[in-house]
């Protein structure tokens, strides 16, 4: 059953980077941050959805908490998880924490996605969800006995986009950052990225004024992505687009959104989000966007897939299909028409993943270890450095570094 989407959502400054979450309100709960949650994507249909053909689509609401209750048979154990959006509790989104699976599901329906009619009400009538980035908080009261109760919580973002928006996919390690392994060490284990974001203009190599430190991110990556996010796609009358109306005489503008992909385990979701929010270069940050990572909590499993099976493209393609493409399809873009603007990666497996989800081959780019932007080639097997064709959209046909690029057209 589909739900007609009635309210009109006016786009706000959703692409501008934000290093801090929205301020807490008096209704926000307090507790210990000791859980992990995934970002959520909500896609609204075309405003001209008069025949109820499409409904609001969304990705999974994923969160997990550590099991602090040693006695699983304790009758006082509380497995309920309350959900707050922008500081307001949403009783219909109450979840239960399944300790055996380490996963939360909605109390009503035992699902990972709520009913479209509820999301429509939160956007339209209640005006709790708004276009762009919204703070979601999951609160779990963990009881170790009948007297002691510990309030745990975790946070993520709900991104409300339109079915007409277009997407840039980007890998993180080796693409946003300079390397795969050392970037994990610097952004997760040592947290050094907060001390050297490459904001010092005195160092031509993009590092800190302290020579012992280098910027974790490719120099110029924030400017490149910021320029892309600030661009708009213009659809002329009669465009073969899933969300365009042939009767419209005006030009339709499409926002460009960012989705970040990483093979990091789910346990590093919060730390990865903190890094993307914190990195800055010359006053530019990274555009806000949902982060898709592996559902596993174990580094060992990640290393097996990355180093032995070498099938990260399968995970990334599957994640994009389930968490991005399906919500857009529910909202009206079932054919994936012009959904993806570009895909950025640092390995051939990234290019394979982007191809699988429908990114045009000409719009897939590799950022190599020397911070050079080059076009992905399907037969590039070992190293992105062997790809010969350079990116013309950003460089005018001349191979250049990320820092030197200027976005001329999409």
CSV table of C-alpha atoms in Angstrom, one decimal:
chain,number,residue,atom,x,y,z
A,1,UNK,CA,0.0,0.0,0.0
A,2,UNK,CA,1.4,3.4,-1.0
A,3,UNK,CA,1.1,6.6,0.8
A,4,UNK,CA,0.5,9.9,-1.0
A,5,UNK,CA,3.2,12.4,-0.2
A,6,UNK,CA,1.4,15.7,0.4
A,7,UNK,CA,3.8,18.2,2.0
A,8,UNK,CA,6.3,20.2,0.0
A,9,UNK,CA,9.8,20.1,1.2
A,10,UNK,CA,11.9,23.1,0.6
A,11,UNK,CA,15.6,22.3,0.2
A,12,UNK,CA,17.9,23.8,2.8
A,13,UNK,CA,21.7,24.0,3.0
A,14,UNK,CA,22.1,20.2,3.0
A,15,UNK,CA,25.4,20.0,1.2
A,16,UNK,CA,27.3,22.4,3.5
A,17,UNK,CA,29.6,20.5,5.8
A,18,UNK,CA,28.8,20.5,9.5
A,19,UNK,CA,31.4,19.7,12.1
A,20,UNK,CA,28.9,19.6,15.0
A,21,UNK,CA,25.6,17.9,15.5
A,22,UNK,CA,22.5,20.0,16.2
A,23,UNK,CA,22.4,21.4,19.7
A,24,UNK,CA,20.7,19.3,22.4
A,25,UNK,CA,17.2,20.4,23.5
A,26,UNK,CA,15.6,20.1,26.9
A,27,UNK,CA,13.8,17.0,25.7
A,28,UNK,CA,17.0,15.2,24.8
A,29,UNK,CA,17.9,12.3,27.1
A,30,UNK,CA,21.2,12.0,28.8
A,31,UNK,CA,23.3,8.9,29.2
A,32,UNK,CA,26.5,7.1,28.2
A,33,UNK,CA,27.4,7.0,24.5
A,34,UNK,CA,28.0,3.3,24.2
A,35,UNK,CA,26.3,2.1,21.0
A,36,UNK,CA,26.7,2.3,17.2
A,37,UNK,CA,24.1,3.5,14.7
A,38,UNK,CA,24.0,3.8,10.9
A,39,UNK,CA,22.9,6.9,9.0
A,40,UNK,CA,19.4,6.7,7.5
A,41,UNK,CA,18.3,7.9,4.1
A,42,UNK,CA,14.8,9.0,3.5
A,43,UNK,CA,13.7,9.8,-0.1
A,44,UNK,CA,10.6,11.8,-0.8
A,45,UNK,CA,8.6,11.4,-4.1
A,46,UNK,CA,7.9,14.0,-6.7
A,47,UNK,CA,5.4,16.7,-5.5
A,48,UNK,CA,3.3,15.8,-8.6
A,49,UNK,CA,2.6,12.3,-7.3
A,50,UNK,CA,-1.2,12.8,-7.7
A,51,UNK,CA,-2.0,9.1,-8.5
A,52,UNK,CA,-0.3,7.8,-5.3
A,53,UNK,CA,2.0,5.8,-7.5
A,54,UNK,CA,5.0,6.3,-5.2
A,55,UNK,CA,5.7,6.5,-1.5
A,56,UNK,CA,8.5,7.7,0.7
A,57,UNK,CA,11.4,5.3,0.6
A,58,UNK,CA,14.0,4.8,3.3
A,59,UNK,CA,17.1,2.8,4.2
A,60,UNK,CA,17.5,0.5,7.2
A,61,UNK,CA,17.4,1.9,10.7
A,62,UNK,CA,20.5,0.1,12.1
A,63,UNK,CA,21.8,0.4,15.7
A,64,UNK,CA,23.4,-1.9,18.2
A,65,UNK,CA,24.3,-1.8,21.9
A,66,UNK,CA,26.7,-3.8,24.0
A,67,UNK,CA,25.1,-6.5,26.1
A,68,UNK,CA,25.7,-5.5,29.7
A,69,UNK,CA,23.1,-7.8,31.2
A,70,UNK,CA,24.9,-11.0,32.3
A,71,UNK,CA,21.7,-12.7,33.3
A,72,UNK,CA,19.6,-13.1,30.2
A,73,UNK,CA,16.7,-14.5,32.2
A,74,UNK,CA,16.4,-11.5,34.5
A,75,UNK,CA,12.7,-10.5,34.4
A,76,UNK,CA,13.7,-6.9,35.1
A,77,UNK,CA,15.8,-6.7,31.9
A,78,UNK,CA,14.6,-3.9,29.6
A,79,UNK,CA,15.2,-4.4,25.9
A,80,UNK,CA,13.2,-1.4,24.7
A,81,UNK,CA,15.1,1.3,22.7
A,82,UNK,CA,13.5,4.8,22.5
A,83,UNK,CA,14.1,6.8,19.3
A,84,UNK,CA,14.5,10.6,19.3
A,85,UNK,CA,14.7,12.7,16.1
A,86,UNK,CA,16.0,16.3,16.5
A,87,UNK,CA,15.4,16.0,20.3
A,88,UNK,CA,11.8,14.8,20.2
A,89,UNK,CA,10.8,11.2,21.1
A,90,UNK,CA,8.9,9.3,18.4
A,91,UNK,CA,6.9,6.5,20.2
A,92,UNK,CA,6.0,4.8,16.9
A,93,UNK,CA,9.7,4.2,16.3
A,94,UNK,CA,10.3,2.4,19.6
A,95,UNK,CA,12.7,-0.6,19.0
A,96,UNK,CA,13.6,-3.7,20.8
A,97,UNK,CA,17.2,-4.8,21.3
A,98,UNK,CA,17.8,-8.5,20.4
A,99,UNK,CA,20.8,-9.4,22.5
A,100,UNK,CA,21.5,-12.7,20.7
A,101,UNK,CA,21.8,-10.8,17.3
A,102,UNK,CA,23.2,-7.6,18.8
A,103,UNK,CA,20.7,-5.7,16.7
A,104,UNK,CA,17.7,-3.5,17.2
A,105,UNK,CA,14.4,-3.9,15.4
A,106,UNK,CA,11.1,-1.9,15.5
A,107,UNK,CA,8.7,-3.1,18.2
A,108,UNK,CA,5.8,-3.0,15.7
A,109,UNK,CA,6.5,-5.3,12.8
A,110,UNK,CA,10.0,-6.5,13.9
A,111,UNK,CA,11.4,-4.7,10.9
A,112,UNK,CA,14.3,-2.4,10.1
A,113,UNK,CA,12.3,0.1,8.2
A,114,UNK,CA,9.2,2.0,9.4
A,115,UNK,CA,5.9,2.5,7.5
A,116,UNK,CA,6.0,5.2,4.8
A,117,UNK,CA,2.9,6.8,6.3
A,118,UNK,CA,4.8,7.5,9.5
A,119,UNK,CA,7.7,9.1,7.7
A,120,UNK,CA,5.2,11.2,5.7
A,121,UNK,CA,3.6,12.4,8.9
A,122,UNK,CA,7.0,13.2,10.6
A,123,UNK,CA,7.9,15.3,7.5
A,124,UNK,CA,4.5,17.0,6.8
A,125,UNK,CA,2.1,17.2,9.7
A,126,UNK,CA,4.5,17.0,12.6
A,127,UNK,CA,7.4,18.8,10.9
A,128,UNK,CA,10.0,16.9,12.9
A,129,UNK,CA,12.0,15.7,9.9
A,130,UNK,CA,13.2,18.3,7.6
A,131,UNK,CA,15.0,18.4,4.3
A,132,UNK,CA,18.7,17.7,4.8
A,133,UNK,CA,20.5,16.4,7.9
A,134,UNK,CA,18.5,15.4,11.0
A,135,UNK,CA,19.9,14.1,14.3
A,136,UNK,CA,18.6,10.7,15.4
A,137,UNK,CA,19.3,9.3,18.9
A,138,UNK,CA,18.7,5.7,20.1
A,139,UNK,CA,18.4,5.4,23.9
A,140,UNK,CA,18.5,2.0,25.6
A,141,UNK,CA,18.2,1.5,29.4
A,142,UNK,CA,20.3,-1.5,30.2
A,143,UNK,CA,19.6,-3.2,33.5
A,144,UNK,CA,22.1,-5.5,35.3
A,145,UNK,CA,19.7,-6.2,38.1
A,146,UNK,CA,16.3,-5.0,39.5
A,147,UNK,CA,17.9,-1.9,41.1
A,148,UNK,CA,20.6,-0.6,38.8
A,149,UNK,CA,19.9,0.9,35.4
A,150,UNK,CA,22.4,2.3,32.9
A,151,UNK,CA,21.1,4.6,30.1
A,152,UNK,CA,23.1,4.0,26.9
A,153,UNK,CA,22.6,5.9,23.7
A,154,UNK,CA,24.1,6.3,20.2
A,155,UNK,CA,23.6,8.9,17.5
A,156,UNK,CA,23.5,9.1,13.7
A,157,UNK,CA,21.9,11.2,11.1
A,158,UNK,CA,18.7,10.9,9.0
A,159,UNK,CA,19.2,12.5,5.6
A,160,UNK,CA,15.9,13.6,3.9
A,161,UNK,CA,16.5,13.9,0.1
A,162,UNK,CA,14.2,14.3,-2.9
A,163,UNK,CA,13.8,11.7,-5.6
A,164,UNK,CA,15.1,14.2,-8.1
A,165,UNK,CA,18.5,14.6,-6.3
A,166,UNK,CA,21.6,13.1,-7.8
A,167,UNK,CA,24.4,11.3,-6.1
A,168,UNK,CA,28.2,11.2,-5.9
A,169,UNK,CA,29.6,7.9,-4.5
A,170,UNK,CA,33.0,8.1,-2.7
A,171,UNK,CA,35.2,5.6,-1.0
A,172,UNK,CA,37.0,6.8,2.1
A,173,UNK,CA,40.3,5.0,2.8
A,174,UNK,CA,42.8,5.9,0.0
A,175,UNK,CA,40.2,8.1,-1.7
A,176,UNK,CA,39.4,10.8,0.8
A,177,UNK,CA,42.6,9.8,2.8
A,178,UNK,CA,46.1,9.4,1.4
A,179,UNK,CA,46.3,5.7,2.1
A,180,UNK,CA,44.3,2.7,3.2
A,181,UNK,CA,46.1,1.4,6.3
A,182,UNK,CA,47.8,4.4,7.8
A,183,UNK,CA,44.6,6.4,7.4
A,184,UNK,CA,42.8,3.9,9.7
A,185,UNK,CA,45.6,4.3,12.2
A,186,UNK,CA,45.6,8.1,12.1
A,187,UNK,CA,41.8,8.6,12.0
A,188,UNK,CA,40.8,5.8,14.4
A,189,UNK,CA,43.6,4.5,16.5
A,190,UNK,CA,45.6,7.6,17.3
A,191,UNK,CA,43.0,10.3,16.4
A,192,UNK,CA,45.7,12.5,15.0
A,193,UNK,CA,43.6,13.9,12.2
A,194,UNK,CA,42.2,16.5,14.6
A,195,UNK,CA,45.7,18.0,14.9
A,196,UNK,CA,46.6,18.4,11.2
A,197,UNK,CA,43.7,18.9,8.8
A,198,UNK,CA,46.0,20.4,6.2
A,199,UNK,CA,44.7,23.9,7.0
A,200,UNK,CA,48.1,25.5,7.0
A,201,UNK,CA,48.7,27.3,3.7
A,202,UNK,CA,52.4,27.7,4.4
A,203,UNK,CA,53.1,24.1,3.5
A,204,UNK,CA,52.8,23.6,-0.3
A,205,UNK,CA,52.5,19.8,0.2
A,206,UNK,CA,49.4,20.2,2.2
A,207,UNK,CA,50.9,19.1,5.6
A,208,UNK,CA,51.0,20.9,8.9
A,209,UNK,CA,53.7,23.4,9.7
A,210,UNK,CA,55.1,20.7,11.8
A,211,UNK,CA,57.2,18.6,9.4
A,212,UNK,CA,56.6,15.5,11.4
A,213,UNK,CA,52.9,15.5,10.5
A,214,UNK,CA,51.1,15.2,7.2
A,215,UNK,CA,47.5,15.8,6.4
A,216,UNK,CA,45.6,12.5,6.5
A,217,UNK,CA,43.4,13.6,3.6
A,218,UNK,CA,44.5,14.2,0.0
A,219,UNK,CA,45.3,17.8,-0.3
A,220,UNK,CA,42.4,19.5,-2.2
A,221,UNK,CA,39.8,16.7,-1.7
A,222,UNK,CA,37.6,18.9,0.4
A,223,UNK,CA,37.6,21.7,-2.2
A,224,UNK,CA,36.8,19.1,-5.0
A,225,UNK,CA,33.9,17.6,-3.2
A,226,UNK,CA,32.6,20.9,-1.9
A,227,UNK,CA,32.6,22.3,-5.5
A,228,UNK,CA,30.7,19.2,-6.7
A,229,UNK,CA,28.1,19.5,-3.9
A,230,UNK,CA,27.6,23.2,-4.7
A,231,UNK,CA,26.9,22.4,-8.4
A,232,UNK,CA,23.4,22.0,-9.7
A,233,UNK,CA,22.2,19.8,-12.5
A,234,UNK,CA,19.8,21.5,-14.9
A,235,UNK,CA,17.1,19.4,-16.6
A,236,UNK,CA,15.6,21.0,-19.6
A,237,UNK,CA,12.0,20.6,-20.7
A,238,UNK,CA,11.4,17.1,-22.1
A,239,UNK,CA,14.4,15.6,-20.4
A,240,UNK,CA,14.3,11.8,-20.1
A,241,UNK,CA,14.4,11.9,-16.3
A,242,UNK,CA,12.3,9.9,-13.9
A,243,UNK,CA,11.3,13.0,-11.9
A,244,UNK,CA,10.8,15.5,-14.7
A,245,UNK,CA,7.4,16.5,-16.0
A,246,UNK,CA,6.9,16.9,-19.7
A,247,UNK,CA,4.3,19.6,-19.1
A,248,UNK,CA,6.7,21.8,-17.1
A,249,UNK,CA,8.0,24.8,-19.0
A,250,UNK,CA,10.7,25.6,-16.5
A,251,UNK,CA,14.2,24.3,-15.9
A,252,UNK,CA,14.4,21.8,-13.0
A,253,UNK,CA,17.4,22.0,-10.7
A,254,UNK,CA,18.7,18.8,-9.1
A,255,UNK,CA,20.8,18.9,-5.9
A,256,UNK,CA,24.0,16.8,-5.8
A,257,UNK,CA,24.3,14.6,-2.7
A,258,UNK,CA,27.2,12.6,-1.4
A,259,UNK,CA,27.3,9.0,-0.1
A,260,UNK,CA,30.5,7.6,1.5
A,261,UNK,CA,31.5,3.9,1.3
A,262,UNK,CA,34.0,2.1,3.4
A,263,UNK,CA,35.0,-1.5,4.1
A,264,UNK,CA,35.6,-0.5,7.7
A,265,UNK,CA,33.6,-2.7,10.2
A,266,UNK,CA,30.4,-1.4,11.8
A,267,UNK,CA,32.2,-1.0,15.1
A,268,UNK,CA,34.1,1.9,13.6
A,269,UNK,CA,31.1,3.7,12.3
A,270,UNK,CA,31.1,6.5,14.9
A,271,UNK,CA,34.8,7.1,14.7
A,272,UNK,CA,34.6,7.3,10.9
A,273,UNK,CA,31.7,9.8,11.1
A,274,UNK,CA,33.8,11.9,13.5
A,275,UNK,CA,36.6,12.0,11.1
A,276,UNK,CA,34.5,13.0,8.1
A,277,UNK,CA,32.9,15.7,10.1
A,278,UNK,CA,36.2,17.0,11.5
A,279,UNK,CA,38.5,17.1,8.4
A,280,UNK,CA,39.1,20.6,7.0
A,281,UNK,CA,41.3,22.1,4.4
A,282,UNK,CA,41.6,25.8,3.7
A,283,UNK,CA,38.2,26.5,5.3
A,284,UNK,CA,36.5,23.7,3.3
A,285,UNK,CA,35.0,20.6,4.9
A,286,UNK,CA,33.5,17.5,3.3
A,287,UNK,CA,29.9,17.5,2.2
A,288,UNK,CA,27.5,15.8,4.6
A,289,UNK,CA,26.2,12.4,3.6
A,290,UNK,CA,25.3,8.9,4.8
A,291,UNK,CA,28.2,6.5,5.5
A,292,UNK,CA,27.8,2.8,4.3
A,293,UNK,CA,30.1,0.3,6.0
A,294,UNK,CA,30.3,-3.4,6.5
A,295,UNK,CA,27.7,-4.9,8.9
A,296,UNK,CA,30.4,-7.0,10.6
A,297,UNK,CA,31.9,-5.8,13.9
A,298,UNK,CA,35.2,-7.7,13.4
A,299,UNK,CA,38.4,-6.4,11.8
A,300,UNK,CA,39.4,-10.0,11.2
A,301,UNK,CA,36.5,-10.6,8.9
A,302,UNK,CA,37.2,-7.4,7.0
A,303,UNK,CA,40.8,-8.3,6.4
A,304,UNK,CA,39.8,-11.8,5.1
A,305,UNK,CA,37.5,-10.1,2.6
A,306,UNK,CA,39.9,-7.4,1.6
A,307,UNK,CA,43.2,-9.4,1.5
A,308,UNK,CA,42.1,-12.9,0.6
A,309,UNK,CA,38.8,-12.8,-1.2
A,310,UNK,CA,39.4,-9.3,-2.5
A,311,UNK,CA,35.6,-8.9,-3.1
A,312,UNK,CA,35.0,-5.5,-1.5
A,313,UNK,CA,33.2,-4.5,-4.8
A,314,UNK,CA,30.4,-7.1,-3.9
A,315,UNK,CA,29.8,-5.6,-0.5
A,316,UNK,CA,29.8,-2.0,-1.8
A,317,UNK,CA,27.5,-2.7,-4.7
A,318,UNK,CA,25.1,-4.6,-2.4
A,319,UNK,CA,25.1,-1.8,0.1
A,320,UNK,CA,24.3,0.8,-2.5
A,321,UNK,CA,21.6,-1.3,-4.0
A,322,UNK,CA,19.8,-2.0,-0.7
A,323,UNK,CA,20.4,1.3,1.1
A,324,UNK,CA,20.4,3.9,-1.8
A,325,UNK,CA,18.8,2.5,-4.9
A,326,UNK,CA,15.8,0.8,-3.3
A,327,UNK,CA,14.7,4.0,-1.4
A,328,UNK,CA,14.9,6.0,-4.6
A,329,UNK,CA,13.0,3.3,-6.5
A,330,UNK,CA,10.2,3.4,-3.9
A,331,UNK,CA,10.0,7.2,-4.3
A,332,UNK,CA,9.8,7.0,-8.1
A,333,UNK,CA,13.2,6.5,-9.7
A,334,UNK,CA,12.8,2.8,-10.3
A,335,UNK,CA,14.9,2.9,-13.5
A,336,UNK,CA,17.9,4.6,-11.8
A,337,UNK,CA,17.8,7.2,-14.5
A,338,UNK,CA,20.6,9.7,-14.1
A,339,UNK,CA,20.8,8.8,-10.4
A,340,UNK,CA,24.6,8.8,-10.1
A,341,UNK,CA,26.7,11.8,-11.1
A,342,UNK,CA,30.1,10.2,-10.4
A,343,UNK,CA,32.0,7.6,-8.4
A,344,UNK,CA,35.4,8.2,-6.7
A,345,UNK,CA,37.7,5.4,-5.5
A,346,UNK,CA,41.3,4.4,-5.2
A,347,UNK,CA,41.2,0.7,-6.3
A,348,UNK,CA,39.9,-1.2,-9.3
A,349,UNK,CA,37.4,-2.9,-7.0
A,350,UNK,CA,35.8,0.5,-6.3
A,351,UNK,CA,35.3,1.0,-10.1
A,352,UNK,CA,33.8,-2.4,-10.4
A,353,UNK,CA,31.3,-1.7,-7.6
A,354,UNK,CA,30.3,1.6,-9.2
A,355,UNK,CA,29.8,-0.1,-12.5
A,356,UNK,CA,27.6,-2.7,-10.9
A,357,UNK,CA,25.2,-0.1,-9.5
A,358,UNK,CA,24.9,1.9,-12.7
A,359,UNK,CA,27.5,4.6,-12.6
A,360,UNK,CA,28.5,5.4,-16.2
A,361,UNK,CA,32.0,4.2,-16.9
A,362,UNK,CA,33.0,7.6,-18.1
A,363,UNK,CA,32.0,9.0,-14.7
A,364,UNK,CA,34.1,6.7,-12.5
A,365,UNK,CA,37.4,8.2,-11.3
A,366,UNK,CA,40.4,6.9,-9.4
A,367,UNK,CA,42.5,9.0,-7.0
A,368,UNK,CA,45.9,7.4,-6.7
A,369,UNK,CA,48.5,7.4,-4.0
A,370,UNK,CA,50.1,10.5,-5.6
A,371,UNK,CA,46.8,12.5,-5.2
A,372,UNK,CA,46.3,12.4,-9.0
A,373,UNK,CA,42.8,12.1,-10.5
A,374,UNK,CA,42.6,9.6,-13.4
A,375,UNK,CA,39.8,7.9,-15.1
A,376,UNK,CA,38.9,4.3,-14.2
A,377,UNK,CA,39.6,1.6,-16.8
A,378,UNK,CA,37.8,-1.7,-16.6
A,379,UNK,CA,40.9,-3.8,-17.2
A,380,UNK,CA,43.0,-2.0,-14.6
A,381,UNK,CA,43.9,-5.0,-12.4
A,382,UNK,CA,46.7,-4.2,-9.9
A,383,UNK,CA,47.2,-0.5,-9.3
A,384,UNK,CA,45.2,2.6,-10.3
A,385,UNK,CA,48.5,4.1,-11.5
A,386,UNK,CA,48.4,2.0,-14.7
A,387,UNK,CA,45.1,3.7,-15.8
A,388,UNK,CA,46.1,5.9,-18.7
A,389,UNK,CA,43.1,8.0,-19.5
A,390,UNK,CA,42.9,11.2,-17.5
A,391,UNK,CA,39.9,13.0,-16.2
A,392,UNK,CA,38.7,15.6,-18.6
A,393,UNK,CA,35.7,16.9,-16.7
A,394,UNK,CA,37.9,18.3,-13.9
A,395,UNK,CA,41.3,18.8,-15.5
A,396,UNK,CA,40.6,20.0,-19.1
A,397,UNK,CA,42.5,17.0,-20.4
A,398,UNK,CA,45.6,17.5,-18.4
A,399,UNK,CA,46.6,15.1,-15.6
A,400,UNK,CA,46.6,17.1,-12.4
A,401,UNK,CA,46.5,16.7,-8.7
A,402,UNK,CA,43.4,16.8,-6.6
A,403,UNK,CA,44.6,20.1,-5.2
A,404,UNK,CA,44.9,21.7,-8.7
A,405,UNK,CA,41.5,20.6,-9.9
A,406,UNK,CA,38.6,23.0,-10.7
A,407,UNK,CA,35.1,21.7,-11.4
A,408,UNK,CA,34.0,23.0,-14.8
A,409,UNK,CA,31.0,20.9,-15.5
A,410,UNK,CA,29.2,17.7,-14.4
